[in-house]
Amino acid sequence: KNLSRLTIRNPGREGLRIIAEQALNLTSLSIITEGYTAHSGLTNHEAEIIATGLKNLTELDLTNNNVGKVGAEHIACNLRSLDTLKISENNIGSEGAEHIANNLRNLKTLYISTELDNADGNNIGSEGAEAIGKNLKSLTHLVASKNLFNPD
């Protein structure tokens, strides 16, 4: 119960429920997903468990998962104390990026990249990039490489 930082591999939904119920002092969580494919890793359901159960988080690393735009919304609307969010390769799209930009205005570090061979890795598009630039004035570190920014 006094744990403040946790790095864990593939915890599964039940494992996340236990963490959310027991690790109330957790401020940093990193979930490593092995064997990433476009349909593996945490989904929006697991993102909701994290977002509603671990309100003290200031750092969250969900790189290479699959939380999607709904998971990004859960995180953005419930974890307002985050100052570091690593959500690269999560298929969040422009809507997920906009949720992050509109709700996590005190974010200092944001990783929202995609891999070159995975065009759907995040693809925040022009709308997501614009929302980040407009709303996240506290950012000191942004990694948004290899996203598709399509001019209108």
mmCIF file with all atom_site columns, C-alpha atoms in Angstrom:
data_model
loop_
_atom_site.group_PDB
_atom_site.id
_atom_site.type_symbol
_atom_site.label_atom_id
_atom_site.label_alt_id
_atom_site.label_comp_id
_atom_site.label_asym_id
_atom_site.label_entity_id
_atom_site.label_seq_id
_atom_site.pdbx_PDB_ins_code
_atom_site.Cartn_x
_atom_site.Cartn_y
_atom_site.Cartn_z
_atom_site.occupancy
_atom_site.B_iso_or_equiv
_atom_site.pdbx_formal_charge
_atom_site.auth_seq_id
_atom_site.auth_comp_id
_atom_site.auth_asym_id
_atom_site.auth_atom_id
_atom_site.pdbx_PDB_model_num
ATOM 1   C CA . LYS A 1 1   ? 0.000   0.000  0.000   1.00 0.00 ? 1   LYS A CA 1
ATOM 2   C CA . ASN A 1 2   ? 2.998   2.336  0.366   1.00 0.00 ? 2   ASN A CA 1
ATOM 3   C CA . LEU A 1 3   ? 4.261   1.651  -3.147  1.00 0.00 ? 3   LEU A CA 1
ATOM 4   C CA . SER A 1 4   ? 4.802   4.875  -5.104  1.00 0.00 ? 4   SER A CA 1
ATOM 5   C CA . ARG A 1 5   ? 6.354   3.647  -8.397  1.00 0.00 ? 5   ARG A CA 1
ATOM 6   C CA . LEU A 1 6   ? 5.496   0.514  -10.365 1.00 0.00 ? 6   LEU A CA 1
ATOM 7   C CA . THR A 1 7   ? 6.692   -0.932 -13.649 1.00 0.00 ? 7   THR A CA 1
ATOM 8   C CA . ILE A 1 8   ? 4.832   -4.075 -14.667 1.00 0.00 ? 8   ILE A CA 1
ATOM 9   C CA . ARG A 1 9   ? 4.557   -6.310 -17.739 1.00 0.00 ? 9   ARG A CA 1
ATOM 10  C CA . ASN A 1 10  ? 1.204   -7.427 -19.126 1.00 0.00 ? 10  ASN A CA 1
ATOM 11  C CA . PRO A 1 11  ? -0.804  -7.217 -15.876 1.00 0.00 ? 11  PRO A CA 1
ATOM 12  C CA . GLY A 1 12  ? -4.170  -8.044 -17.434 1.00 0.00 ? 12  GLY A CA 1
ATOM 13  C CA . ARG A 1 13  ? -7.503  -6.601 -16.383 1.00 0.00 ? 13  ARG A CA 1
ATOM 14  C CA . GLU A 1 14  ? -7.693  -8.409 -13.034 1.00 0.00 ? 14  GLU A CA 1
ATOM 15  C CA . GLY A 1 15  ? -4.120  -7.442 -12.195 1.00 0.00 ? 15  GLY A CA 1
ATOM 16  C CA . LEU A 1 16  ? -4.948  -3.795 -12.879 1.00 0.00 ? 16  LEU A CA 1
ATOM 17  C CA . ARG A 1 17  ? -8.025  -3.989 -10.665 1.00 0.00 ? 17  ARG A CA 1
ATOM 18  C CA . ILE A 1 18  ? -5.888  -5.278 -7.800  1.00 0.00 ? 18  ILE A CA 1
ATOM 19  C CA . ILE A 1 19  ? -3.299  -2.533 -8.381  1.00 0.00 ? 19  ILE A CA 1
ATOM 20  C CA . ALA A 1 20  ? -6.032  0.142  -8.500  1.00 0.00 ? 20  ALA A CA 1
ATOM 21  C CA . GLU A 1 21  ? -7.566  -1.153 -5.258  1.00 0.00 ? 21  GLU A CA 1
ATOM 22  C CA . GLN A 1 22  ? -4.346  -1.715 -3.309  1.00 0.00 ? 22  GLN A CA 1
ATOM 23  C CA . ALA A 1 23  ? -1.749  0.775  -4.564  1.00 0.00 ? 23  ALA A CA 1
ATOM 24  C CA . LEU A 1 24  ? -3.514  3.945  -3.489  1.00 0.00 ? 24  LEU A CA 1
ATOM 25  C CA . ASN A 1 25  ? -0.258  5.903  -3.035  1.00 0.00 ? 25  ASN A CA 1
ATOM 26  C CA . LEU A 1 26  ? 1.025   5.066  -6.508  1.00 0.00 ? 26  LEU A CA 1
ATOM 27  C CA . THR A 1 27  ? 2.325   8.169  -8.299  1.00 0.00 ? 27  THR A CA 1
ATOM 28  C CA . SER A 1 28  ? 4.162   6.533  -11.209 1.00 0.00 ? 28  SER A CA 1
ATOM 29  C CA . LEU A 1 29  ? 2.911   3.610  -13.308 1.00 0.00 ? 29  LEU A CA 1
ATOM 30  C CA . SER A 1 30  ? 4.577   2.094  -16.353 1.00 0.00 ? 30  SER A CA 1
ATOM 31  C CA . ILE A 1 31  ? 2.903   -0.797 -18.136 1.00 0.00 ? 31  ILE A CA 1
ATOM 32  C CA . ILE A 1 32  ? 5.102   -2.690 -20.555 1.00 0.00 ? 32  ILE A CA 1
ATOM 33  C CA . THR A 1 33  ? 3.330   -4.724 -23.199 1.00 0.00 ? 33  THR A CA 1
ATOM 34  C CA . GLU A 1 34  ? 5.380   -7.454 -24.799 1.00 0.00 ? 34  GLU A CA 1
ATOM 35  C CA . GLY A 1 35  ? 4.640   -8.736 -28.258 1.00 0.00 ? 35  GLY A CA 1
ATOM 36  C CA . TYR A 1 36  ? 2.833   -5.568 -29.342 1.00 0.00 ? 36  TYR A CA 1
ATOM 37  C CA . THR A 1 37  ? 0.477   -5.819 -32.273 1.00 0.00 ? 37  THR A CA 1
ATOM 38  C CA . ALA A 1 38  ? -2.299  -3.431 -33.228 1.00 0.00 ? 38  ALA A CA 1
ATOM 39  C CA . HIS A 1 39  ? -4.741  -5.457 -31.116 1.00 0.00 ? 39  HIS A CA 1
ATOM 40  C CA . SER A 1 40  ? -2.660  -6.320 -28.066 1.00 0.00 ? 40  SER A CA 1
ATOM 41  C CA . GLY A 1 41  ? -1.949  -4.575 -24.821 1.00 0.00 ? 41  GLY A CA 1
ATOM 42  C CA . LEU A 1 42  ? -4.273  -2.543 -22.670 1.00 0.00 ? 42  LEU A CA 1
ATOM 43  C CA . THR A 1 43  ? -7.569  -1.438 -24.144 1.00 0.00 ? 43  THR A CA 1
ATOM 44  C CA . ASN A 1 44  ? -9.890  1.402  -23.228 1.00 0.00 ? 44  ASN A CA 1
ATOM 45  C CA . HIS A 1 45  ? -11.396 -0.845 -20.511 1.00 0.00 ? 45  HIS A CA 1
ATOM 46  C CA . GLU A 1 46  ? -8.081  -1.195 -18.709 1.00 0.00 ? 46  GLU A CA 1
ATOM 47  C CA . ALA A 1 47  ? -7.370  2.520  -19.213 1.00 0.00 ? 47  ALA A CA 1
ATOM 48  C CA . GLU A 1 48  ? -10.644 3.224  -17.408 1.00 0.00 ? 48  GLU A CA 1
ATOM 49  C CA . ILE A 1 49  ? -9.585  1.024  -14.462 1.00 0.00 ? 49  ILE A CA 1
ATOM 50  C CA . ILE A 1 50  ? -6.315  2.961  -14.191 1.00 0.00 ? 50  ILE A CA 1
ATOM 51  C CA . ALA A 1 51  ? -7.948  6.361  -14.639 1.00 0.00 ? 51  ALA A CA 1
ATOM 52  C CA . THR A 1 52  ? -10.726 5.880  -12.111 1.00 0.00 ? 52  THR A CA 1
ATOM 53  C CA . GLY A 1 53  ? -8.707  3.964  -9.528  1.00 0.00 ? 53  GLY A CA 1
ATOM 54  C CA . LEU A 1 54  ? -5.290  5.610  -9.399  1.00 0.00 ? 54  LEU A CA 1
ATOM 55  C CA . LYS A 1 55  ? -6.081  9.296  -8.873  1.00 0.00 ? 55  LYS A CA 1
ATOM 56  C CA . ASN A 1 56  ? -2.653  10.136 -7.383  1.00 0.00 ? 56  ASN A CA 1
ATOM 57  C CA . LEU A 1 57  ? -0.704  9.332  -10.546 1.00 0.00 ? 57  LEU A CA 1
ATOM 58  C CA . THR A 1 58  ? 1.621   12.050 -11.764 1.00 0.00 ? 58  THR A CA 1
ATOM 59  C CA . GLU A 1 59  ? 3.444   9.850  -14.303 1.00 0.00 ? 59  GLU A CA 1
ATOM 60  C CA . LEU A 1 60  ? 1.816   7.312  -16.613 1.00 0.00 ? 60  LEU A CA 1
ATOM 61  C CA . ASP A 1 61  ? 3.572   5.320  -19.324 1.00 0.00 ? 61  ASP A CA 1
ATOM 62  C CA . LEU A 1 62  ? 1.272   3.237  -21.525 1.00 0.00 ? 62  LEU A CA 1
ATOM 63  C CA . THR A 1 63  ? 3.564   3.110  -24.567 1.00 0.00 ? 63  THR A CA 1
ATOM 64  C CA . ASN A 1 64  ? 2.743   0.302  -27.027 1.00 0.00 ? 64  ASN A CA 1
ATOM 65  C CA . ASN A 1 65  ? -0.733  -0.500 -25.816 1.00 0.00 ? 65  ASN A CA 1
ATOM 66  C CA . ASN A 1 66  ? -4.091  -0.045 -27.481 1.00 0.00 ? 66  ASN A CA 1
ATOM 67  C CA . VAL A 1 67  ? -6.153  2.299  -25.302 1.00 0.00 ? 67  VAL A CA 1
ATOM 68  C CA . GLY A 1 68  ? -7.627  4.145  -28.294 1.00 0.00 ? 68  GLY A CA 1
ATOM 69  C CA . LYS A 1 69  ? -9.498  7.430  -28.202 1.00 0.00 ? 69  LYS A CA 1
ATOM 70  C CA . VAL A 1 70  ? -11.920 6.227  -25.490 1.00 0.00 ? 70  VAL A CA 1
ATOM 71  C CA . GLY A 1 71  ? -9.044  5.198  -23.220 1.00 0.00 ? 71  GLY A CA 1
ATOM 72  C CA . ALA A 1 72  ? -7.332  8.533  -23.843 1.00 0.00 ? 72  ALA A CA 1
ATOM 73  C CA . GLU A 1 73  ? -10.569 10.245 -22.822 1.00 0.00 ? 73  GLU A CA 1
ATOM 74  C CA . HIS A 1 74  ? -10.765 8.223  -19.578 1.00 0.00 ? 74  HIS A CA 1
ATOM 75  C CA . ILE A 1 75  ? -7.175  9.162  -18.747 1.00 0.00 ? 75  ILE A CA 1
ATOM 76  C CA . ALA A 1 76  ? -7.581  12.833 -19.662 1.00 0.00 ? 76  ALA A CA 1
ATOM 77  C CA . CYS A 1 77  ? -10.845 13.316 -17.763 1.00 0.00 ? 77  CYS A CA 1
ATOM 78  C CA . ASN A 1 78  ? -9.837  11.464 -14.587 1.00 0.00 ? 78  ASN A CA 1
ATOM 79  C CA . LEU A 1 79  ? -6.088  11.927 -14.084 1.00 0.00 ? 79  LEU A CA 1
ATOM 80  C CA . ARG A 1 80  ? -5.800  15.700 -13.956 1.00 0.00 ? 80  ARG A CA 1
ATOM 81  C CA . SER A 1 81  ? -2.731  15.497 -11.701 1.00 0.00 ? 81  SER A CA 1
ATOM 82  C CA . LEU A 1 82  ? -0.584  13.961 -14.463 1.00 0.00 ? 82  LEU A CA 1
ATOM 83  C CA . ASP A 1 83  ? 2.507   15.905 -15.400 1.00 0.00 ? 83  ASP A CA 1
ATOM 84  C CA . THR A 1 84  ? 4.016   13.133 -17.565 1.00 0.00 ? 84  THR A CA 1
ATOM 85  C CA . LEU A 1 85  ? 2.049   11.029 -20.057 1.00 0.00 ? 85  LEU A CA 1
ATOM 86  C CA . LYS A 1 86  ? 3.661   8.571  -22.421 1.00 0.00 ? 86  LYS A CA 1
ATOM 87  C CA . ILE A 1 87  ? 0.945   7.288  -24.704 1.00 0.00 ? 87  ILE A CA 1
ATOM 88  C CA . SER A 1 88  ? 2.833   6.569  -27.928 1.00 0.00 ? 88  SER A CA 1
ATOM 89  C CA . GLU A 1 89  ? 1.536   3.720  -30.100 1.00 0.00 ? 89  GLU A CA 1
ATOM 90  C CA . ASN A 1 90  ? -1.982  3.615  -28.662 1.00 0.00 ? 90  ASN A CA 1
ATOM 91  C CA . ASN A 1 91  ? -4.255  4.368  -31.618 1.00 0.00 ? 91  ASN A CA 1
ATOM 92  C CA . ILE A 1 92  ? -5.672  7.474  -29.934 1.00 0.00 ? 92  ILE A CA 1
ATOM 93  C CA . GLY A 1 93  ? -6.242  9.448  -33.142 1.00 0.00 ? 93  GLY A CA 1
ATOM 94  C CA . SER A 1 94  ? -7.061  13.141 -33.260 1.00 0.00 ? 94  SER A CA 1
ATOM 95  C CA . GLU A 1 95  ? -9.993  12.782 -30.834 1.00 0.00 ? 95  GLU A CA 1
ATOM 96  C CA . GLY A 1 96  ? -7.792  11.191 -28.168 1.00 0.00 ? 96  GLY A CA 1
ATOM 97  C CA . ALA A 1 97  ? -5.165  13.898 -28.631 1.00 0.00 ? 97  ALA A CA 1
ATOM 98  C CA . GLU A 1 98  ? -7.856  16.557 -28.304 1.00 0.00 ? 98  GLU A CA 1
ATOM 99  C CA . HIS A 1 99  ? -9.139  14.992 -25.052 1.00 0.00 ? 99  HIS A CA 1
ATOM 100 C CA . ILE A 1 100 ? -5.598  15.066 -23.671 1.00 0.00 ? 100 ILE A CA 1
ATOM 101 C CA . ALA A 1 101 ? -5.043  18.662 -24.800 1.00 0.00 ? 101 ALA A CA 1
ATOM 102 C CA . ASN A 1 102 ? -8.380  19.900 -23.464 1.00 0.00 ? 102 ASN A CA 1
ATOM 103 C CA . ASN A 1 103 ? -8.181  18.228 -20.049 1.00 0.00 ? 103 ASN A CA 1
ATOM 104 C CA . LEU A 1 104 ? -4.523  17.845 -19.046 1.00 0.00 ? 104 LEU A CA 1
ATOM 105 C CA . ARG A 1 105 ? -3.497  21.473 -19.336 1.00 0.00 ? 105 ARG A CA 1
ATOM 106 C CA . ASN A 1 106 ? -0.758  21.186 -16.686 1.00 0.00 ? 106 ASN A CA 1
ATOM 107 C CA . LEU A 1 107 ? 1.029   18.382 -18.527 1.00 0.00 ? 107 LEU A CA 1
ATOM 108 C CA . LYS A 1 108 ? 4.784   18.996 -18.752 1.00 0.00 ? 108 LYS A CA 1
ATOM 109 C CA . THR A 1 109 ? 5.897   15.903 -20.718 1.00 0.00 ? 109 THR A CA 1
ATOM 110 C CA . LEU A 1 110 ? 3.948   14.206 -23.514 1.00 0.00 ? 110 LEU A CA 1
ATOM 111 C CA . TYR A 1 111 ? 5.077   11.310 -25.685 1.00 0.00 ? 111 TYR A CA 1
ATOM 112 C CA . ILE A 1 112 ? 2.526   10.771 -28.438 1.00 0.00 ? 112 ILE A CA 1
ATOM 113 C CA . SER A 1 113 ? 4.657   9.246  -31.226 1.00 0.00 ? 113 SER A CA 1
ATOM 114 C CA . THR A 1 114 ? 3.983   6.495  -33.690 1.00 0.00 ? 114 THR A CA 1
ATOM 115 C CA . GLU A 1 115 ? 6.328   4.120  -35.464 1.00 0.00 ? 115 GLU A CA 1
ATOM 116 C CA . LEU A 1 116 ? 6.948   4.586  -39.165 1.00 0.00 ? 116 LEU A CA 1
ATOM 117 C CA . ASP A 1 117 ? 5.703   1.090  -40.024 1.00 0.00 ? 117 ASP A CA 1
ATOM 118 C CA . ASN A 1 118 ? 2.503   1.560  -37.999 1.00 0.00 ? 118 ASN A CA 1
ATOM 119 C CA . ALA A 1 119 ? 0.555   4.438  -39.534 1.00 0.00 ? 119 ALA A CA 1
ATOM 120 C CA . ASP A 1 120 ? -2.292  3.841  -37.069 1.00 0.00 ? 120 ASP A CA 1
ATOM 121 C CA . GLY A 1 121 ? 0.014   4.000  -34.035 1.00 0.00 ? 121 GLY A CA 1
ATOM 122 C CA . ASN A 1 122 ? -1.534  7.308  -32.996 1.00 0.00 ? 122 ASN A CA 1
ATOM 123 C CA . ASN A 1 123 ? -2.111  9.426  -36.098 1.00 0.00 ? 123 ASN A CA 1
ATOM 124 C CA . ILE A 1 124 ? -3.168  12.497 -34.149 1.00 0.00 ? 124 ILE A CA 1
ATOM 125 C CA . GLY A 1 125 ? -3.631  14.445 -37.361 1.00 0.00 ? 125 GLY A CA 1
ATOM 126 C CA . SER A 1 126 ? -3.737  18.194 -37.786 1.00 0.00 ? 126 SER A CA 1
ATOM 127 C CA . GLU A 1 127 ? -6.645  18.610 -35.367 1.00 0.00 ? 127 GLU A CA 1
ATOM 128 C CA . GLY A 1 128 ? -4.873  16.810 -32.522 1.00 0.00 ? 128 GLY A CA 1
ATOM 129 C CA . ALA A 1 129 ? -1.616  18.652 -33.169 1.00 0.00 ? 129 ALA A CA 1
ATOM 130 C CA . GLU A 1 130 ? -3.436  21.990 -33.203 1.00 0.00 ? 130 GLU A CA 1
ATOM 131 C CA . ALA A 1 131 ? -5.208  21.222 -29.907 1.00 0.00 ? 131 ALA A CA 1
ATOM 132 C CA . ILE A 1 132 ? -1.902  20.263 -28.283 1.00 0.00 ? 132 ILE A CA 1
ATOM 133 C CA . GLY A 1 133 ? -0.217  23.441 -29.504 1.00 0.00 ? 133 GLY A CA 1
ATOM 134 C CA . LYS A 1 134 ? -3.110  25.633 -28.452 1.00 0.00 ? 134 LYS A CA 1
ATOM 135 C CA . ASN A 1 135 ? -3.945  24.163 -25.033 1.00 0.00 ? 135 ASN A CA 1
ATOM 136 C CA . LEU A 1 136 ? -0.838  22.574 -23.511 1.00 0.00 ? 136 LEU A CA 1
ATOM 137 C CA . LYS A 1 137 ? 1.064   25.725 -22.587 1.00 0.00 ? 137 LYS A CA 1
ATOM 138 C CA . SER A 1 138 ? 2.904   24.012 -19.693 1.00 0.00 ? 138 SER A CA 1
ATOM 139 C CA . LEU A 1 139 ? 4.624   21.446 -21.958 1.00 0.00 ? 139 LEU A CA 1
ATOM 140 C CA . THR A 1 140 ? 8.390   21.476 -21.715 1.00 0.00 ? 140 THR A CA 1
ATOM 141 C CA . HIS A 1 141 ? 8.956   18.156 -23.506 1.00 0.00 ? 141 HIS A CA 1
ATOM 142 C CA . LEU A 1 142 ? 6.928   16.895 -26.484 1.00 0.00 ? 142 LEU A CA 1
ATOM 143 C CA . VAL A 1 143 ? 7.708   13.853 -28.621 1.00 0.00 ? 143 VAL A CA 1
ATOM 144 C CA . ALA A 1 144 ? 5.225   13.520 -31.478 1.00 0.00 ? 144 ALA A CA 1
ATOM 145 C CA . SER A 1 145 ? 7.417   11.974 -34.146 1.00 0.00 ? 145 SER A CA 1
ATOM 146 C CA . LYS A 1 146 ? 6.138   10.127 -37.183 1.00 0.00 ? 146 LYS A CA 1
ATOM 147 C CA . ASN A 1 147 ? 2.515   11.217 -36.800 1.00 0.00 ? 147 ASN A CA 1
ATOM 148 C CA . LEU A 1 148 ? 0.540   12.107 -39.906 1.00 0.00 ? 148 LEU A CA 1
ATOM 149 C CA . PHE A 1 149 ? -0.199  15.813 -39.999 1.00 0.00 ? 149 PHE A CA 1
ATOM 150 C CA . ASN A 1 150 ? -2.329  16.358 -43.065 1.00 0.00 ? 150 ASN A CA 1
ATOM 151 C CA . PRO A 1 151 ? -2.821  19.956 -44.186 1.00 0.00 ? 151 PRO A CA 1
ATOM 152 C CA . ASP A 1 152 ? -6.412  20.845 -45.069 1.00 0.00 ? 152 ASP A CA 1
#
